[in-house]
Tab-separated table of C-alpha atoms in Angstrom:
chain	number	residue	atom	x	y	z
J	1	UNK	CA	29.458	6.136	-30.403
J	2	UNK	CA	32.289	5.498	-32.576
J	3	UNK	CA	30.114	6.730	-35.574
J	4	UNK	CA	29.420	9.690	-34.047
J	5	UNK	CA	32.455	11.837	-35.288
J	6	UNK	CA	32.454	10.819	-38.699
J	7	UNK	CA	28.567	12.351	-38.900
J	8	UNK	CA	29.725	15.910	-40.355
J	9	UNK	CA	26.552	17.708	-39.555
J	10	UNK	CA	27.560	17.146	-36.009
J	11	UNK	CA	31.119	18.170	-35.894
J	12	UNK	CA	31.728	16.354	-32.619
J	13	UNK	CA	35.500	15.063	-31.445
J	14	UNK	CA	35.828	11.883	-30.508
J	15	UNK	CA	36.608	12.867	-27.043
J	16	UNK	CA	32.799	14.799	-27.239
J	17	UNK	CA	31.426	11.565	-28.607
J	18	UNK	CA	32.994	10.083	-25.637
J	19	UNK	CA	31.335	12.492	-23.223
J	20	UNK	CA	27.902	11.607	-24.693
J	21	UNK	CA	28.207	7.979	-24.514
J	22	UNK	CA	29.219	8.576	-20.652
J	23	UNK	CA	25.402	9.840	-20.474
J	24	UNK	CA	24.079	6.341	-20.431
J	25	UNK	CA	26.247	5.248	-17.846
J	26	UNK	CA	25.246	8.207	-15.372
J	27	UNK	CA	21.908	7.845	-16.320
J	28	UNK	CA	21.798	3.776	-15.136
J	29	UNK	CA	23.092	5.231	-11.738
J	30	UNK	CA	20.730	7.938	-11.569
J	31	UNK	CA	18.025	4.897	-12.599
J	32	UNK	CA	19.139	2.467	-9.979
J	33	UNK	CA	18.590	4.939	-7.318
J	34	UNK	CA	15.302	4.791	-8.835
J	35	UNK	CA	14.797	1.615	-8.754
J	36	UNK	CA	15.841	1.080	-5.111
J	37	UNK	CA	13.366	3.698	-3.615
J	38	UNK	CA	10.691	3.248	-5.347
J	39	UNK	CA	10.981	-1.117	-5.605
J	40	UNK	CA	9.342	-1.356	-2.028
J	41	UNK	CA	7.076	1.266	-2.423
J	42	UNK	CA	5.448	0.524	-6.129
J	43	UNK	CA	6.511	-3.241	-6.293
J	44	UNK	CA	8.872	-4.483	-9.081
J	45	UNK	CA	5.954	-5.357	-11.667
J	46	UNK	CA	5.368	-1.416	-11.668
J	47	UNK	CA	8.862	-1.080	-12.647
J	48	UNK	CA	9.111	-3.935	-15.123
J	49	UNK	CA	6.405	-3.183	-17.318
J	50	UNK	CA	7.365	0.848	-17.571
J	51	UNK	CA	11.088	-0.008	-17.833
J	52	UNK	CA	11.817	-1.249	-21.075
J	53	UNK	CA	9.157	1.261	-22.724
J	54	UNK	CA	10.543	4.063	-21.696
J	55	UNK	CA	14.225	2.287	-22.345
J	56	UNK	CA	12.917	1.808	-25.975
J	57	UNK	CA	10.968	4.876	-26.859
J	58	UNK	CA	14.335	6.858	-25.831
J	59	UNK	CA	15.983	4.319	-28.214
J	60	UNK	CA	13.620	5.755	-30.747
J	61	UNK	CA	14.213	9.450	-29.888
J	62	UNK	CA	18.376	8.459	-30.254
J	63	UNK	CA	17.760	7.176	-33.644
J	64	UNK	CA	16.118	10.143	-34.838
J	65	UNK	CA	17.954	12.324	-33.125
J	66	UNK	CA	18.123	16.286	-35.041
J	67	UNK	CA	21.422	16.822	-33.363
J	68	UNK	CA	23.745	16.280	-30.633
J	69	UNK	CA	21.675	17.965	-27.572
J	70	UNK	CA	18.484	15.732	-28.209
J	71	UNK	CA	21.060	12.516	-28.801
J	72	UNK	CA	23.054	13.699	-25.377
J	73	UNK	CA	19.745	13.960	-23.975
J	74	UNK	CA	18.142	10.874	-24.577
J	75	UNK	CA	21.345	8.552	-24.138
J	76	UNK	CA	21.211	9.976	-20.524
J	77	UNK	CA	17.280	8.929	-20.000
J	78	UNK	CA	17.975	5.778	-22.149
J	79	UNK	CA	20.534	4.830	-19.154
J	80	UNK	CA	17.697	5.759	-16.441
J	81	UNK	CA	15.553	3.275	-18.097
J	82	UNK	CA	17.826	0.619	-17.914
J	83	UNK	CA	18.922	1.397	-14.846
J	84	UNK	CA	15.545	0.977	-13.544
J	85	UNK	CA	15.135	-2.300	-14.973
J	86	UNK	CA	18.232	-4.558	-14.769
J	87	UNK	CA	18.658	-4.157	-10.446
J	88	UNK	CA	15.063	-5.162	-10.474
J	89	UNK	CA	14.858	-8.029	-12.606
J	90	UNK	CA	17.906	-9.334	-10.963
J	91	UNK	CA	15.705	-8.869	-7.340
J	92	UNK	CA	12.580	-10.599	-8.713
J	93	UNK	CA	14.846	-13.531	-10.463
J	94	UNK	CA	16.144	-13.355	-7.399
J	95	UNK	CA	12.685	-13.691	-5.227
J	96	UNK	CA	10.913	-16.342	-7.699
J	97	UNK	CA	13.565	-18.899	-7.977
J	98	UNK	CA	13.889	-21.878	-6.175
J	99	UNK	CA	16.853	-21.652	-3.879
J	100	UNK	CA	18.867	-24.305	-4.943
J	101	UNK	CA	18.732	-22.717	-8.707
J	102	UNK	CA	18.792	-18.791	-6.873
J	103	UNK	CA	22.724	-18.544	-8.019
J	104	UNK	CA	22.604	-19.776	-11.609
J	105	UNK	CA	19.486	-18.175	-12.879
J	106	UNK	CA	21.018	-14.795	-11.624
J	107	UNK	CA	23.823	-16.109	-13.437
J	108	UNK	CA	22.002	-16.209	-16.789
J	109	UNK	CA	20.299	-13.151	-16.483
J	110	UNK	CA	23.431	-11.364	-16.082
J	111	UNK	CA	24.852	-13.556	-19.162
J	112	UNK	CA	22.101	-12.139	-21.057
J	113	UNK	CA	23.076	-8.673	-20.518
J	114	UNK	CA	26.432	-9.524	-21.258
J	115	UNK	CA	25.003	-11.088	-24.499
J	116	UNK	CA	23.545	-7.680	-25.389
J	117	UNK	CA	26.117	-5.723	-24.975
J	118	UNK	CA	28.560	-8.317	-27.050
J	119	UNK	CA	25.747	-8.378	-29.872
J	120	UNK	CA	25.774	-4.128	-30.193
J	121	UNK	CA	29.284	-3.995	-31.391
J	122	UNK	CA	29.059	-6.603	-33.208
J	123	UNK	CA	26.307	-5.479	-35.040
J	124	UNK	CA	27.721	-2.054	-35.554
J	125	UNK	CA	30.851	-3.773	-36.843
J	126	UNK	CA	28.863	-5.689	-39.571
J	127	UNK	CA	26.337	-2.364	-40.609
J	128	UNK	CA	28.731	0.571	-40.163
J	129	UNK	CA	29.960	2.224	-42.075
J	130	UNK	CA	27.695	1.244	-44.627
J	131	UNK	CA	24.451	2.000	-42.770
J	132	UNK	CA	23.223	4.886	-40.221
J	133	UNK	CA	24.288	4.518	-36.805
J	134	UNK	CA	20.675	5.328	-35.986
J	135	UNK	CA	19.715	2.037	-37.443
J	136	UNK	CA	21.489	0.538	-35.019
J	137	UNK	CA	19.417	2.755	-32.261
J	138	UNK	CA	15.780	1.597	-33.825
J	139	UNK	CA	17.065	-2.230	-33.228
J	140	UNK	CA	17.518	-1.443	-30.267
J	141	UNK	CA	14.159	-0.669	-29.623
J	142	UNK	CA	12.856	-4.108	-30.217
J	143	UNK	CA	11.982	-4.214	-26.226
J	144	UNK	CA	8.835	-2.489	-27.079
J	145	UNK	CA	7.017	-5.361	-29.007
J	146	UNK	CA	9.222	-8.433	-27.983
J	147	UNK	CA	9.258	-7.862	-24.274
J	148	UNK	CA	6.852	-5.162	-23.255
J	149	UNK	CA	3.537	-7.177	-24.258
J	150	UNK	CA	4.996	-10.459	-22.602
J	151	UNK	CA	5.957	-8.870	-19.361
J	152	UNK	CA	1.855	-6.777	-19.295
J	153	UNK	CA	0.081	-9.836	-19.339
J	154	UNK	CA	2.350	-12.572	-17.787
J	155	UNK	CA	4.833	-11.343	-15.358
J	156	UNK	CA	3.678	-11.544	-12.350
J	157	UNK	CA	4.029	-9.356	-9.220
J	158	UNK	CA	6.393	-10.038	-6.207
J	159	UNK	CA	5.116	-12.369	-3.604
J	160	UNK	CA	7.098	-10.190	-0.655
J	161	UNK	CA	5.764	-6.824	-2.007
J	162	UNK	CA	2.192	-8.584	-2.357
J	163	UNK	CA	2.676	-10.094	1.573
J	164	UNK	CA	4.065	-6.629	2.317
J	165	UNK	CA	0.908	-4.570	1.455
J	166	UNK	CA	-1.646	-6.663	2.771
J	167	UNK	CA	-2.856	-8.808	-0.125
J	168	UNK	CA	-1.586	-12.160	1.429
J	169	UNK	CA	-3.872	-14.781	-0.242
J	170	UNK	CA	-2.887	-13.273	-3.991
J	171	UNK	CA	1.169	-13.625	-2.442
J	172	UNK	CA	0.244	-17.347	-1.884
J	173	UNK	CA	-1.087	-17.826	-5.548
J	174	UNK	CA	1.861	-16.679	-6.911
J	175	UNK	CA	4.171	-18.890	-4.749
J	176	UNK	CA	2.448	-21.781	-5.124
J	177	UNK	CA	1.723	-21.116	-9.190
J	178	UNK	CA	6.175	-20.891	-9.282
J	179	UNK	CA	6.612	-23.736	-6.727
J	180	UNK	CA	7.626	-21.307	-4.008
J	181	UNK	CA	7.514	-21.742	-0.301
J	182	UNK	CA	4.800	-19.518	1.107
J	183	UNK	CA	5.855	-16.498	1.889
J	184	UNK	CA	6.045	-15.202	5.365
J	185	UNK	CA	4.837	-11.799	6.695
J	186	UNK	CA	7.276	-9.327	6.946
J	187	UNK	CA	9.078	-9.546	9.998
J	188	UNK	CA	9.641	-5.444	9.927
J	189	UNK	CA	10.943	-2.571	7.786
J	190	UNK	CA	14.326	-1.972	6.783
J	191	UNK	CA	14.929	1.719	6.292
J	192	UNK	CA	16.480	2.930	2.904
J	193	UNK	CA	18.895	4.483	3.557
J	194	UNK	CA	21.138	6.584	0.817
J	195	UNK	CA	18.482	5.324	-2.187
J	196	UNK	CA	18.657	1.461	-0.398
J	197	UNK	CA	22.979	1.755	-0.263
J	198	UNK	CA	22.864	2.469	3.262
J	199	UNK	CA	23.641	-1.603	3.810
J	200	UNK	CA	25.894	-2.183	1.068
J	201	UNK	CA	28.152	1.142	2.435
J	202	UNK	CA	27.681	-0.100	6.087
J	203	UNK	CA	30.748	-1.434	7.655
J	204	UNK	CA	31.544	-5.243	6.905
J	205	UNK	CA	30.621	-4.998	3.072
J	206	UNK	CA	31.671	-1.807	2.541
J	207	UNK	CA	34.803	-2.643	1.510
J	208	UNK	CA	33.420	-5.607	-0.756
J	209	UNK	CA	31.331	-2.804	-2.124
J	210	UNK	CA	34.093	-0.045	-3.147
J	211	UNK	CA	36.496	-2.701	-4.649
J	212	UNK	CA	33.469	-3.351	-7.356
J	213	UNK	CA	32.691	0.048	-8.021
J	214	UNK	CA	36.746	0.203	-8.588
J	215	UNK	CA	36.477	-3.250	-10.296
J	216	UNK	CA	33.658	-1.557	-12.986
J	217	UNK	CA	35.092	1.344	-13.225
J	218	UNK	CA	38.240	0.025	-14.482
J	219	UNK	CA	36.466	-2.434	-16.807
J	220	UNK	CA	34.305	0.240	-18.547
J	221	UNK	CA	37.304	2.747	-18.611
J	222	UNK	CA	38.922	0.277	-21.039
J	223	UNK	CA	36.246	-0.816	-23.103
J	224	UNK	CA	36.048	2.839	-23.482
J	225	UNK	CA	39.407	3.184	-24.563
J	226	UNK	CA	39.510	0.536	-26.730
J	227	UNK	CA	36.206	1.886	-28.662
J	228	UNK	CA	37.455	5.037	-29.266
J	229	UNK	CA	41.194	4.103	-30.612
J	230	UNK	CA	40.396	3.983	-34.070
J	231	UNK	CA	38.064	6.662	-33.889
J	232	UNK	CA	37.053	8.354	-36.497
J	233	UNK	CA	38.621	6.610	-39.036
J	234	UNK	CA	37.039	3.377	-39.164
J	235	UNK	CA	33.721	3.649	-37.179
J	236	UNK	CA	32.787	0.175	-38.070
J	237	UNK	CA	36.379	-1.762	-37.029
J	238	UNK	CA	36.457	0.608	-34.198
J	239	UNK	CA	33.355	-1.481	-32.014
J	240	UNK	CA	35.559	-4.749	-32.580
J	241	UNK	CA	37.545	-4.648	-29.623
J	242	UNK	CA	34.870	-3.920	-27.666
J	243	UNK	CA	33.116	-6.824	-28.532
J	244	UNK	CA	36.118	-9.015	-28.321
J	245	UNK	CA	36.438	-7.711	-24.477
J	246	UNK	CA	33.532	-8.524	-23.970
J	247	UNK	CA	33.375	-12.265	-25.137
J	248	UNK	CA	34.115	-14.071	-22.219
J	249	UNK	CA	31.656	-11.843	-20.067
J	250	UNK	CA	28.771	-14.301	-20.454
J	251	UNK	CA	30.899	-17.899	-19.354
J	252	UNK	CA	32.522	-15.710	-16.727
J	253	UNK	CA	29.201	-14.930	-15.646
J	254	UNK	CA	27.363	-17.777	-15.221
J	255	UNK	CA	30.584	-20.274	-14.226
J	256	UNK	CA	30.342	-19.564	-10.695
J	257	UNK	CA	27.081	-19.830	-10.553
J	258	UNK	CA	27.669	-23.725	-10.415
J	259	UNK	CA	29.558	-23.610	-7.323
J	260	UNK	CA	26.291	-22.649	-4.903
């Protein structure tokens, strides 16, 4: 983003810049909705497998974007991609791990998206201004031939969704191939309510819930501000603070992990 107003075919302000790069965020929200109606009803493999294509193609349409509509554009479906897949791989990390390693392998997972978003800055930092910002986008498309083909032919689906729509013996396979207990029949439905949020907005967690909305929201706000401070004079310094913020994400993450 910091790149962005030093493009001069563009003409964009950094505080326009700004706006776009919001785009991703809204579209993640937009895609965990997603993600949380459809989960139940399609299964997470369905999601998985889709996911990171369509996060990856829009990568591609960023990179060779004609101007800043079609950027603005796919930014915003970018986010809906990855907002369909990072709640769900979290869920089925969640489902297929042993419960006394439940707590740190969520832990990792959220390291490693940590990781990623530590290694974009940096990157930009090393190749701007020197190089196109859109090389940075067509890197970031890597999903499509490093994870795409592994996750078609080897992740497998959910044992609960499996028990869930009837196919019970394949549920057991897949438990017993991951060293899982055998799953149980559903004992009934949970409606999902407000896109699945209806529990996480109900009384008791409620306020757990609002004070990490607040606790995000605060966090990205100065990432945010710290990216765009030496905008647009020095595109490529400008993504070092960001990535310095960002360093400790990935121990914070996973630390405590290691007290469940």
């Amino acid at each position: 983003m910091p790149a962005l107003p030093a493009t001069p075919s563009w003409h964009l302000s950094a505080g326009e810049a700004g706006d776009i790069g919001s785009l991703a965020a809204l579209g993640m929200l937009v895609g965990a909705g997603v993600a949380g109606a459809a989960g139940r009803r399609v299964g997470p493999r369905r999601l998985l497998v889709p996911g990171p294509s369509f996060f990856s193609l829009c990568m591609l349409a960023s990179g060779a974007s004609a101007g800043p509509a079609t950027f603005a554009t796919s930014r915003f479906l970018a986010g809906v991609g990855l907002g369909v897949v990072l709640p769900t791989l979290t869920a089925v990390v969640a489902e297929m791990s042993p419960a006394g390693q439940r707590a740190r392998n969520i832990g990792i997972v959220m390291a490693a998206s940590c990781l990623g978003s530590l290694g974009a800055p940096l990157l930009g930092s090393w190749l701007l201004p020197d190089v196109s910002f859109r090389a940075l986008y067509y890197v970031g498309a890597a999903a499509l031939v490093t994870v795409v083909p592994r996750a078609l032919f080897r992740l497998p689906e959910s044992p609960l969704h499996l028990m869930r729509t009837g196919r019970a013996e394949q549920a057991r396979d897949v438990a017993a191939r991951f060293g899982l207990p055998e799953p149980q029949p559903p004992a009934g439905t949970v409606p999902d309510r407000l896109l699945g949020l209806g529990l996480l907005l109900s009384r008791r967690p409620a306020p757990t819930t609002l004070l990490f909305w607040l606790m995000a929201f605060c966090g990205l706000l100065l990432t945010s501000a710290l990216l765009f401070e030496q905008v647009p004079a020095q595109p490529g310094s400008a993504v070092r603070p960001s990535s310095g913020s960002r360093s400790w994400s990935p121990p914070g993450t996973i630390a405590p992990s290691g007290y469940h």
